[in-house]
Amino acid sequence: MKPRELRAARALPVRRTYQCLEGTRKKPTDYQVTSTALLYYPARGFEVPTPVWQHYLEYQKNGQLSSERWDDFEDPAHLTYSTYVAERRDQEAFLDRLLERPTSPLPPALRPLLGLLSALRFPLHGLQMTAAYVGSLAPSGRISITAAFQAADEMRRIQRVCQWLSRSGVPVQQLDALGREIWQQNPSFQPLRQVVERLLVTYDWGTALTTLNGILKPFFDRLWFEQLVAVAERHGDEVLEKILSSLGDDGRWHEAWFVEFSRLALSSPGGNAEAMQRTVAEQRPLVARAIQSLLPAFERMFGDDGGRAYVWRELDTGFEGHLGRAGLLPLAEGSHGDR
């Protein structure tokens, strides 16, 4: 053999992609390349044992949900950092142009929203922190990435709500104090405050995710970012209508990726179904009470008692559909909470 032939014979085969993706029969997508097998520690543990690792052992590795297939999870939108930024850039550009319009007097019927939307900042921060925690503790890089994008969405919501409030002409200090008082003192908000604060100390990652995306947000998002859209449209506030509608689109994606996660968890052997059933049974009545308690705070924006009852039925029906898509509906029957 010639020297060149000997060197070619000794050379290792050229890898066409990362080792973890070599079994795929098609060219890996950008999503697969950037999200597959990112985390080493779920299998190997931390390189240095610390109290933080003990927290991961207790609330992730030995948590309520377990599977050998967490890396099989796929975000239905297949968002990477670049595609997430591109999508949100287009949404933000639209809202920026909308907010450049001259301000107009707030319709009297929407005046109560100044306090309510100022108070909304606090639960949104709670949802953002919970999503960030789930992302940091999730045993799969794909789940971590998706939860991180969700946390960013919640921050976007806070920013846009505050920008709408700034157009009211009411001093920022007054709006802040008003929202803080409502969040801390208004009886209508205290059940929601209790739910959010309990969620912030729910350390088991699977329980936190099931409560957040499986139970709380399907009710919460539909109330604030769907039902209020019709109110804003009815009273001619197009800026608020478009802001809430755009933020509601984010919430639908949050629901969609949880549905994929839930189906994967339920298809894995072990006690995942029982654990998720227990979480739904325990948390749904608390969340239902929290959302129902909020409705009177909107005064007559939803109409009289009959109008509020209609809004609640819409919220509950939407939640039932979400449970059905997630494969959790049969598990939740008989635990529907306050109707």
mmCIF file of C-alpha atoms in Angstrom:
data_model
loop_
_atom_site.group_PDB
_atom_site.id
_atom_site.type_symbol
_atom_site.label_atom_id
_atom_site.label_comp_id
_atom_site.label_asym_id
_atom_site.label_seq_id
_atom_site.Cartn_x
_atom_site.Cartn_y
_atom_site.Cartn_z
ATOM 1 C CA MET A 1 0.000 0.000 0.000
ATOM 2 C CA LYS A 2 1.085 3.509 -0.670
ATOM 3 C CA PRO A 3 1.484 5.838 2.343
ATOM 4 C CA ARG A 4 -1.647 7.793 1.391
ATOM 5 C CA GLU A 5 -3.679 4.562 1.259
ATOM 6 C CA LEU A 6 -2.324 3.454 4.647
ATOM 7 C CA ARG A 7 -3.291 6.776 6.235
ATOM 8 C CA ALA A 8 -6.783 6.519 4.731
ATOM 9 C CA ALA A 9 -7.189 2.962 6.054
ATOM 10 C CA ARG A 10 -6.226 4.029 9.596
ATOM 11 C CA ALA A 11 -8.466 7.135 9.587
ATOM 12 C CA LEU A 12 -11.658 7.042 11.632
ATOM 13 C CA PRO A 13 -14.943 7.407 9.735
ATOM 14 C CA VAL A 14 -15.990 11.010 9.302
ATOM 15 C CA ARG A 15 -18.899 11.964 11.549
ATOM 16 C CA ARG A 16 -21.790 13.563 9.727
ATOM 17 C CA THR A 17 -23.421 15.006 12.851
ATOM 18 C CA TYR A 18 -23.280 14.851 16.637
ATOM 19 C CA GLN A 19 -23.029 11.333 18.058
ATOM 20 C CA CYS A 20 -26.396 11.572 19.798
ATOM 21 C CA LEU A 21 -28.061 12.255 16.428
ATOM 22 C CA GLU A 22 -26.281 9.687 14.300
ATOM 23 C CA GLY A 23 -29.194 7.255 14.496
ATOM 24 C CA THR A 24 -31.582 9.616 12.749
ATOM 25 C CA ARG A 25 -32.363 8.697 9.161
ATOM 26 C CA LYS A 26 -32.744 12.292 8.004
ATOM 27 C CA LYS A 27 -30.563 15.359 8.239
ATOM 28 C CA PRO A 28 -31.078 16.772 11.762
ATOM 29 C CA THR A 29 -33.033 19.991 11.959
ATOM 30 C CA ASP A 30 -31.722 23.106 13.675
ATOM 31 C CA TYR A 31 -34.069 22.305 16.560
ATOM 32 C CA GLN A 32 -32.621 18.811 16.965
ATOM 33 C CA VAL A 33 -29.027 20.026 16.738
ATOM 34 C CA THR A 34 -29.472 22.793 19.313
ATOM 35 C CA SER A 35 -31.694 20.955 21.823
ATOM 36 C CA THR A 36 -30.690 17.290 21.920
ATOM 37 C CA ALA A 37 -28.763 15.824 24.885
ATOM 38 C CA LEU A 38 -27.778 19.197 26.343
ATOM 39 C CA LEU A 39 -27.717 18.157 30.014
ATOM 40 C CA TYR A 40 -25.072 15.771 31.307
ATOM 41 C CA TYR A 41 -25.864 15.840 35.016
ATOM 42 C CA PRO A 42 -29.232 13.972 35.169
ATOM 43 C CA ALA A 43 -27.360 10.743 34.417
ATOM 44 C CA ARG A 44 -23.908 11.527 35.880
ATOM 45 C CA GLY A 45 -24.682 13.900 38.708
ATOM 46 C CA PHE A 46 -22.853 17.121 39.460
ATOM 47 C CA GLU A 47 -19.072 16.985 39.224
ATOM 48 C CA VAL A 48 -18.820 18.470 42.735
ATOM 49 C CA PRO A 49 -21.332 17.386 45.405
ATOM 50 C CA THR A 50 -22.989 20.471 46.886
ATOM 51 C CA PRO A 51 -26.222 21.271 48.741
ATOM 52 C CA VAL A 52 -27.622 22.365 45.380
ATOM 53 C CA TRP A 53 -27.109 18.820 44.063
ATOM 54 C CA GLN A 54 -29.037 17.492 47.054
ATOM 55 C CA HIS A 55 -31.901 19.761 46.036
ATOM 56 C CA TYR A 56 -31.775 18.320 42.504
ATOM 57 C CA LEU A 57 -31.681 14.787 43.867
ATOM 58 C CA GLU A 58 -34.758 15.337 45.999
ATOM 59 C CA TYR A 59 -36.928 17.413 43.699
ATOM 60 C CA GLN A 60 -35.798 16.274 40.241
ATOM 61 C CA LYS A 61 -34.233 12.803 40.231
ATOM 62 C CA ASN A 62 -36.487 11.500 43.031
ATOM 63 C CA GLY A 63 -39.416 13.755 42.175
ATOM 64 C CA GLN A 64 -43.058 12.913 41.518
ATOM 65 C CA LEU A 65 -42.528 12.414 37.773
ATOM 66 C CA SER A 66 -39.939 10.106 36.263
ATOM 67 C CA SER A 67 -39.110 8.803 32.807
ATOM 68 C CA GLU A 68 -36.213 7.454 30.819
ATOM 69 C CA ARG A 69 -37.581 9.302 27.787
ATOM 70 C CA TRP A 70 -37.570 12.959 28.795
ATOM 71 C CA ASP A 71 -35.263 13.744 25.876
ATOM 72 C CA ASP A 72 -38.011 12.499 23.530
ATOM 73 C CA PHE A 73 -40.032 15.620 24.355
ATOM 74 C CA GLU A 74 -40.443 17.995 21.424
ATOM 75 C CA ASP A 75 -41.743 21.535 21.552
ATOM 76 C CA PRO A 76 -44.591 21.555 18.978
ATOM 77 C CA ALA A 77 -43.295 24.909 17.710
ATOM 78 C CA HIS A 78 -39.686 23.606 17.520
ATOM 79 C CA LEU A 79 -38.434 26.934 18.831
ATOM 80 C CA THR A 80 -34.718 27.585 18.961
ATOM 81 C CA TYR A 81 -33.213 30.770 20.321
ATOM 82 C CA SER A 82 -33.025 32.289 16.844
ATOM 83 C CA THR A 83 -36.576 31.344 15.823
ATOM 84 C CA TYR A 84 -37.980 32.458 19.186
ATOM 85 C CA VAL A 85 -36.283 35.837 18.848
ATOM 86 C CA ALA A 86 -37.459 36.198 15.235
ATOM 87 C CA GLU A 87 -41.096 35.436 16.122
ATOM 88 C CA ARG A 88 -41.182 37.731 19.122
ATOM 89 C CA ARG A 89 -39.359 40.461 17.169
ATOM 90 C CA ASP A 90 -42.212 40.597 14.675
ATOM 91 C CA GLN A 91 -44.802 40.669 17.469
ATOM 92 C CA GLU A 92 -42.908 43.378 19.324
ATOM 93 C CA ALA A 93 -42.479 45.515 16.219
ATOM 94 C CA PHE A 94 -46.251 45.432 15.664
ATOM 95 C CA LEU A 95 -46.986 46.423 19.266
ATOM 96 C CA ASP A 96 -44.328 49.158 19.208
ATOM 97 C CA ARG A 97 -46.018 50.766 16.211
ATOM 98 C CA LEU A 98 -49.360 50.452 17.958
ATOM 99 C CA LEU A 99 -48.071 52.173 21.086
ATOM 100 C CA GLU A 100 -46.733 55.076 19.005
ATOM 101 C CA ARG A 101 -50.303 56.193 18.332
ATOM 102 C CA PRO A 102 -51.510 59.302 20.154
ATOM 103 C CA THR A 103 -53.157 58.545 23.468
ATOM 104 C CA SER A 104 -56.878 59.035 23.856
ATOM 105 C CA PRO A 105 -59.002 59.344 26.998
ATOM 106 C CA LEU A 106 -59.716 56.032 28.682
ATOM 107 C CA PRO A 107 -63.414 55.083 28.474
ATOM 108 C CA PRO A 108 -65.020 55.327 31.933
ATOM 109 C CA ALA A 109 -66.019 51.656 31.781
ATOM 110 C CA LEU A 110 -62.337 50.676 31.531
ATOM 111 C CA ARG A 111 -61.097 52.880 34.412
ATOM 112 C CA PRO A 112 -61.124 49.923 36.865
ATOM 113 C CA LEU A 113 -58.546 48.218 34.632
ATOM 114 C CA LEU A 114 -55.906 50.699 35.802
ATOM 115 C CA GLY A 115 -55.820 49.099 39.225
ATOM 116 C CA LEU A 116 -56.463 45.563 38.011
ATOM 117 C CA LEU A 117 -53.722 45.569 35.391
ATOM 118 C CA SER A 118 -51.322 47.202 37.815
ATOM 119 C CA ALA A 119 -52.063 44.382 40.267
ATOM 120 C CA LEU A 120 -51.590 41.865 37.437
ATOM 121 C CA ARG A 121 -47.847 42.597 37.494
ATOM 122 C CA PHE A 122 -47.463 40.580 40.701
ATOM 123 C CA PRO A 123 -48.974 37.242 39.654
ATOM 124 C CA LEU A 124 -47.205 37.551 36.297
ATOM 125 C CA HIS A 125 -43.895 37.822 38.147
ATOM 126 C CA GLY A 126 -44.867 34.697 40.083
ATOM 127 C CA LEU A 127 -45.621 32.813 36.866
ATOM 128 C CA GLN A 128 -42.313 33.997 35.389
ATOM 129 C CA MET A 129 -40.300 32.830 38.402
ATOM 130 C CA THR A 130 -42.041 29.461 38.454
ATOM 131 C CA ALA A 131 -41.387 28.884 34.754
ATOM 132 C CA ALA A 132 -37.729 29.804 35.270
ATOM 133 C CA TYR A 133 -37.498 27.380 38.205
ATOM 134 C CA VAL A 134 -39.076 24.557 36.194
ATOM 135 C CA GLY A 135 -36.587 25.227 33.412
ATOM 136 C CA SER A 136 -33.625 25.148 35.771
ATOM 137 C CA LEU A 137 -34.700 21.863 37.387
ATOM 138 C CA ALA A 138 -36.127 20.018 34.363
ATOM 139 C CA PRO A 139 -34.235 16.773 33.535
ATOM 140 C CA SER A 140 -34.175 17.451 29.782
ATOM 141 C CA GLY A 141 -32.553 20.260 27.839
ATOM 142 C CA ARG A 142 -35.569 20.556 25.571
ATOM 143 C CA ILE A 143 -37.910 21.100 28.507
ATOM 144 C CA SER A 144 -35.448 23.577 30.021
ATOM 145 C CA ILE A 145 -35.276 25.583 26.787
ATOM 146 C CA THR A 146 -39.049 25.698 26.384
ATOM 147 C CA ALA A 147 -39.643 26.751 29.995
ATOM 148 C CA ALA A 148 -36.996 29.473 29.653
ATOM 149 C CA PHE A 149 -38.791 30.903 26.615
ATOM 150 C CA GLN A 150 -42.050 30.814 28.579
ATOM 151 C CA ALA A 151 -40.415 32.770 31.411
ATOM 152 C CA ALA A 152 -39.336 35.363 28.842
ATOM 153 C CA ASP A 153 -42.923 35.569 27.578
ATOM 154 C CA GLU A 154 -44.159 36.374 31.083
ATOM 155 C CA MET A 155 -41.644 39.226 31.311
ATOM 156 C CA ARG A 156 -42.906 40.470 27.946
ATOM 157 C CA ARG A 157 -46.423 40.512 29.364
ATOM 158 C CA ILE A 158 -45.379 42.621 32.325
ATOM 159 C CA GLN A 159 -43.618 45.107 30.053
ATOM 160 C CA ARG A 160 -46.546 45.510 27.662
ATOM 161 C CA VAL A 161 -49.131 45.842 30.431
ATOM 162 C CA CYS A 162 -47.012 48.569 32.048
ATOM 163 C CA GLN A 163 -46.671 50.378 28.719
ATOM 164 C CA TRP A 164 -50.438 50.466 28.329
ATOM 165 C CA LEU A 165 -50.794 51.756 31.889
ATOM 166 C CA SER A 166 -48.276 54.508 31.148
ATOM 167 C CA ARG A 167 -50.616 55.889 28.459
ATOM 168 C CA SER A 168 -53.348 56.571 31.032
ATOM 169 C CA GLY A 169 -51.824 59.821 32.265
ATOM 170 C CA VAL A 170 -51.940 58.619 35.872
ATOM 171 C CA PRO A 171 -48.576 59.054 37.666
ATOM 172 C CA VAL A 172 -46.485 55.886 37.859
ATOM 173 C CA GLN A 173 -46.208 56.073 41.654
ATOM 174 C CA GLN A 174 -49.984 56.233 41.972
ATOM 175 C CA LEU A 175 -50.503 53.272 39.637
ATOM 176 C CA ASP A 176 -47.884 51.236 41.483
ATOM 177 C CA ALA A 177 -49.422 51.942 44.869
ATOM 178 C CA LEU A 178 -52.912 51.185 43.569
ATOM 179 C CA GLY A 179 -51.901 47.824 42.097
ATOM 180 C CA ARG A 180 -49.875 46.878 45.171
ATOM 181 C CA GLU A 181 -52.794 47.636 47.474
ATOM 182 C CA ILE A 182 -55.191 45.577 45.336
ATOM 183 C CA TRP A 183 -52.789 42.624 45.225
ATOM 184 C CA GLN A 184 -52.117 42.691 48.968
ATOM 185 C CA GLN A 185 -55.463 43.802 50.372
ATOM 186 C CA ASN A 186 -58.362 43.309 47.950
ATOM 187 C CA PRO A 187 -60.340 40.214 49.029
ATOM 188 C CA SER A 188 -60.986 39.263 45.397
ATOM 189 C CA PHE A 189 -57.241 38.793 44.803
ATOM 190 C CA GLN A 190 -56.280 36.930 47.964
ATOM 191 C CA PRO A 191 -57.181 33.387 46.765
ATOM 192 C CA LEU A 192 -55.067 33.971 43.634
ATOM 193 C CA ARG A 193 -52.262 35.389 45.724
ATOM 194 C CA GLN A 194 -52.358 32.286 47.908
ATOM 195 C CA VAL A 195 -52.195 29.983 44.867
ATOM 196 C CA VAL A 196 -49.241 31.870 43.356
ATOM 197 C CA GLU A 197 -47.302 32.064 46.603
ATOM 198 C CA ARG A 198 -47.786 28.351 47.254
ATOM 199 C CA LEU A 199 -46.617 27.639 43.731
ATOM 200 C CA LEU A 200 -43.429 29.611 44.391
ATOM 201 C CA VAL A 201 -42.505 27.157 47.168
ATOM 202 C CA THR A 202 -43.507 24.032 45.249
ATOM 203 C CA TYR A 203 -40.032 22.571 44.790
ATOM 204 C CA ASP A 204 -40.879 19.326 43.007
ATOM 205 C CA TRP A 205 -40.342 20.247 39.351
ATOM 206 C CA GLY A 206 -43.084 17.990 37.951
ATOM 207 C CA THR A 207 -45.691 19.181 40.439
ATOM 208 C CA ALA A 208 -44.736 22.808 39.774
ATOM 209 C CA LEU A 209 -45.034 22.339 36.000
ATOM 210 C CA THR A 210 -48.342 20.457 36.201
ATOM 211 C CA THR A 211 -49.812 23.111 38.491
ATOM 212 C CA LEU A 212 -48.475 26.003 36.416
ATOM 213 C CA ASN A 213 -49.195 24.959 32.825
ATOM 214 C CA GLY A 214 -51.706 22.223 33.463
ATOM 215 C CA ILE A 215 -54.069 23.982 35.867
ATOM 216 C CA LEU A 216 -53.373 27.634 36.712
ATOM 217 C CA LYS A 217 -52.428 29.189 33.378
ATOM 218 C CA PRO A 218 -55.287 27.666 31.319
ATOM 219 C CA PHE A 219 -57.723 29.509 33.627
ATOM 220 C CA PHE A 220 -55.580 32.581 34.276
ATOM 221 C CA ASP A 221 -54.543 33.250 30.675
ATOM 222 C CA ARG A 222 -58.049 32.842 29.283
ATOM 223 C CA LEU A 223 -59.414 35.335 31.784
ATOM 224 C CA TRP A 224 -56.814 38.070 31.331
ATOM 225 C CA PHE A 225 -55.770 37.560 27.715
ATOM 226 C CA GLU A 226 -58.934 36.310 26.022
ATOM 227 C CA GLN A 227 -62.004 37.466 27.928
ATOM 228 C CA LEU A 228 -60.627 40.994 28.360
ATOM 229 C CA VAL A 229 -59.947 41.239 24.622
ATOM 230 C CA ALA A 230 -63.685 41.336 23.971
ATOM 231 C CA VAL A 231 -64.114 43.967 26.711
ATOM 232 C CA ALA A 232 -61.418 46.205 25.184
ATOM 233 C CA GLU A 233 -62.902 45.771 21.718
ATOM 234 C CA ARG A 234 -66.403 46.568 22.937
ATOM 235 C CA HIS A 235 -65.202 49.849 24.474
ATOM 236 C CA GLY A 236 -63.071 50.874 21.503
ATOM 237 C CA ASP A 237 -59.592 50.526 23.054
ATOM 238 C CA GLU A 238 -57.789 48.985 20.074
ATOM 239 C CA VAL A 239 -54.346 49.327 21.654
ATOM 240 C CA LEU A 240 -55.331 47.275 24.695
ATOM 241 C CA GLU A 241 -57.221 44.815 22.522
ATOM 242 C CA LYS A 242 -54.204 44.105 20.297
ATOM 243 C CA ILE A 243 -51.785 43.917 23.240
ATOM 244 C CA LEU A 244 -53.918 41.388 25.097
ATOM 245 C CA SER A 245 -54.544 39.389 21.929
ATOM 246 C CA SER A 246 -50.811 39.151 21.195
ATOM 247 C CA LEU A 247 -50.053 38.088 24.763
ATOM 248 C CA GLY A 248 -52.832 35.518 24.527
ATOM 249 C CA ASP A 249 -51.061 33.927 21.544
ATOM 250 C CA ASP A 250 -48.103 33.233 23.830
ATOM 251 C CA GLY A 251 -50.394 31.524 26.318
ATOM 252 C CA ARG A 252 -51.762 29.182 23.663
ATOM 253 C CA TRP A 253 -48.225 28.033 22.909
ATOM 254 C CA HIS A 254 -47.599 27.492 26.647
ATOM 255 C CA GLU A 255 -50.634 25.209 26.720
ATOM 256 C CA ALA A 256 -49.601 23.385 23.553
ATOM 257 C CA TRP A 257 -46.136 22.434 24.766
ATOM 258 C CA PHE A 258 -47.511 21.250 28.096
ATOM 259 C CA VAL A 259 -49.918 18.985 26.196
ATOM 260 C CA GLU A 260 -46.943 17.334 24.472
ATOM 261 C CA PHE A 261 -45.112 17.047 27.783
ATOM 262 C CA SER A 262 -48.144 15.521 29.515
ATOM 263 C CA ARG A 263 -48.656 12.914 26.800
ATOM 264 C CA LEU A 264 -45.008 11.881 27.081
ATOM 265 C CA ALA A 265 -45.181 11.691 30.874
ATOM 266 C CA LEU A 266 -48.365 9.614 30.789
ATOM 267 C CA SER A 267 -46.902 7.213 28.215
ATOM 268 C CA SER A 268 -43.874 6.490 30.408
ATOM 269 C CA PRO A 269 -43.991 3.543 32.816
ATOM 270 C CA GLY A 270 -44.241 4.304 36.493
ATOM 271 C CA GLY A 271 -46.488 6.433 38.659
ATOM 272 C CA ASN A 272 -46.712 9.547 36.506
ATOM 273 C CA ALA A 273 -50.440 9.184 35.863
ATOM 274 C CA GLU A 274 -51.207 8.867 39.577
ATOM 275 C CA ALA A 275 -48.945 11.805 40.449
ATOM 276 C CA MET A 276 -50.519 14.083 37.849
ATOM 277 C CA GLN A 277 -53.998 12.939 38.852
ATOM 278 C CA ARG A 278 -53.223 13.824 42.454
ATOM 279 C CA THR A 279 -51.954 17.266 41.494
ATOM 280 C CA VAL A 280 -55.037 18.022 39.396
ATOM 281 C CA ALA A 281 -57.364 16.815 42.156
ATOM 282 C CA GLU A 282 -55.599 18.911 44.804
ATOM 283 C CA GLN A 283 -54.973 22.090 42.843
ATOM 284 C CA ARG A 284 -57.978 22.473 40.573
ATOM 285 C CA PRO A 285 -60.461 23.429 43.331
ATOM 286 C CA LEU A 286 -58.015 26.025 44.695
ATOM 287 C CA VAL A 287 -57.397 27.547 41.272
ATOM 288 C CA ALA A 288 -61.108 27.505 40.396
ATOM 289 C CA ARG A 289 -61.927 29.368 43.603
ATOM 290 C CA ALA A 290 -59.157 31.886 42.925
ATOM 291 C CA ILE A 291 -60.408 32.663 39.413
ATOM 292 C CA GLN A 292 -64.065 32.825 40.464
ATOM 293 C CA SER A 293 -63.135 35.227 43.269
ATOM 294 C CA LEU A 294 -61.505 37.542 40.737
ATOM 295 C CA LEU A 295 -64.573 38.006 38.571
ATOM 296 C CA PRO A 296 -66.401 40.517 40.831
ATOM 297 C CA ALA A 297 -63.279 42.733 40.795
ATOM 298 C CA PHE A 298 -63.969 43.484 37.119
ATOM 299 C CA GLU A 299 -67.184 45.187 38.238
ATOM 300 C CA ARG A 300 -69.598 45.445 35.292
ATOM 301 C CA MET A 301 -67.057 44.891 32.519
ATOM 302 C CA PHE A 302 -68.400 41.356 32.090
ATOM 303 C CA GLY A 303 -71.965 42.455 32.733
ATOM 304 C CA ASP A 304 -74.157 41.464 35.652
ATOM 305 C CA ASP A 305 -74.072 38.220 37.646
ATOM 306 C CA GLY A 306 -75.360 36.367 34.604
ATOM 307 C CA GLY A 307 -72.523 37.775 32.485
ATOM 308 C CA ARG A 308 -69.911 36.710 35.027
ATOM 309 C CA ALA A 309 -71.472 33.251 35.191
ATOM 310 C CA TYR A 310 -71.181 33.034 31.404
ATOM 311 C CA VAL A 311 -67.496 34.046 31.559
ATOM 312 C CA TRP A 312 -66.860 31.363 34.179
ATOM 313 C CA ARG A 313 -68.530 28.715 32.035
ATOM 314 C CA GLU A 314 -66.335 29.753 29.113
ATOM 315 C CA LEU A 315 -63.218 29.495 31.279
ATOM 316 C CA ASP A 316 -64.209 26.115 32.692
ATOM 317 C CA THR A 317 -65.075 24.751 29.246
ATOM 318 C CA GLY A 318 -61.713 25.890 27.895
ATOM 319 C CA PHE A 319 -59.986 24.223 30.809
ATOM 320 C CA GLU A 320 -61.857 20.964 30.185
ATOM 321 C CA GLY A 321 -60.657 21.041 26.588
ATOM 322 C CA HIS A 322 -57.093 21.600 27.755
ATOM 323 C CA LEU A 323 -57.265 18.625 30.122
ATOM 324 C CA GLY A 324 -58.661 16.481 27.335
ATOM 325 C CA ARG A 325 -55.849 17.386 24.948
ATOM 326 C CA ALA A 326 -53.292 16.699 27.684
ATOM 327 C CA GLY A 327 -54.756 13.252 28.326
ATOM 328 C CA LEU A 328 -55.714 14.208 31.883
ATOM 329 C CA LEU A 329 -59.479 14.566 31.570
ATOM 330 C CA PRO A 330 -60.446 11.018 32.662
ATOM 331 C CA LEU A 331 -58.157 11.382 35.647
ATOM 332 C CA ALA A 332 -59.807 14.612 36.746
ATOM 333 C CA GLU A 333 -63.444 13.528 36.596
ATOM 334 C CA GLY A 334 -65.176 13.983 39.926
ATOM 335 C CA SER A 335 -62.649 16.635 41.051
ATOM 336 C CA HIS A 336 -63.957 19.665 39.223
ATOM 337 C CA GLY A 337 -63.897 22.037 42.145
ATOM 338 C CA ASP A 338 -66.375 24.883 42.528
ATOM 339 C CA ARG A 339 -68.780 25.199 39.629
#
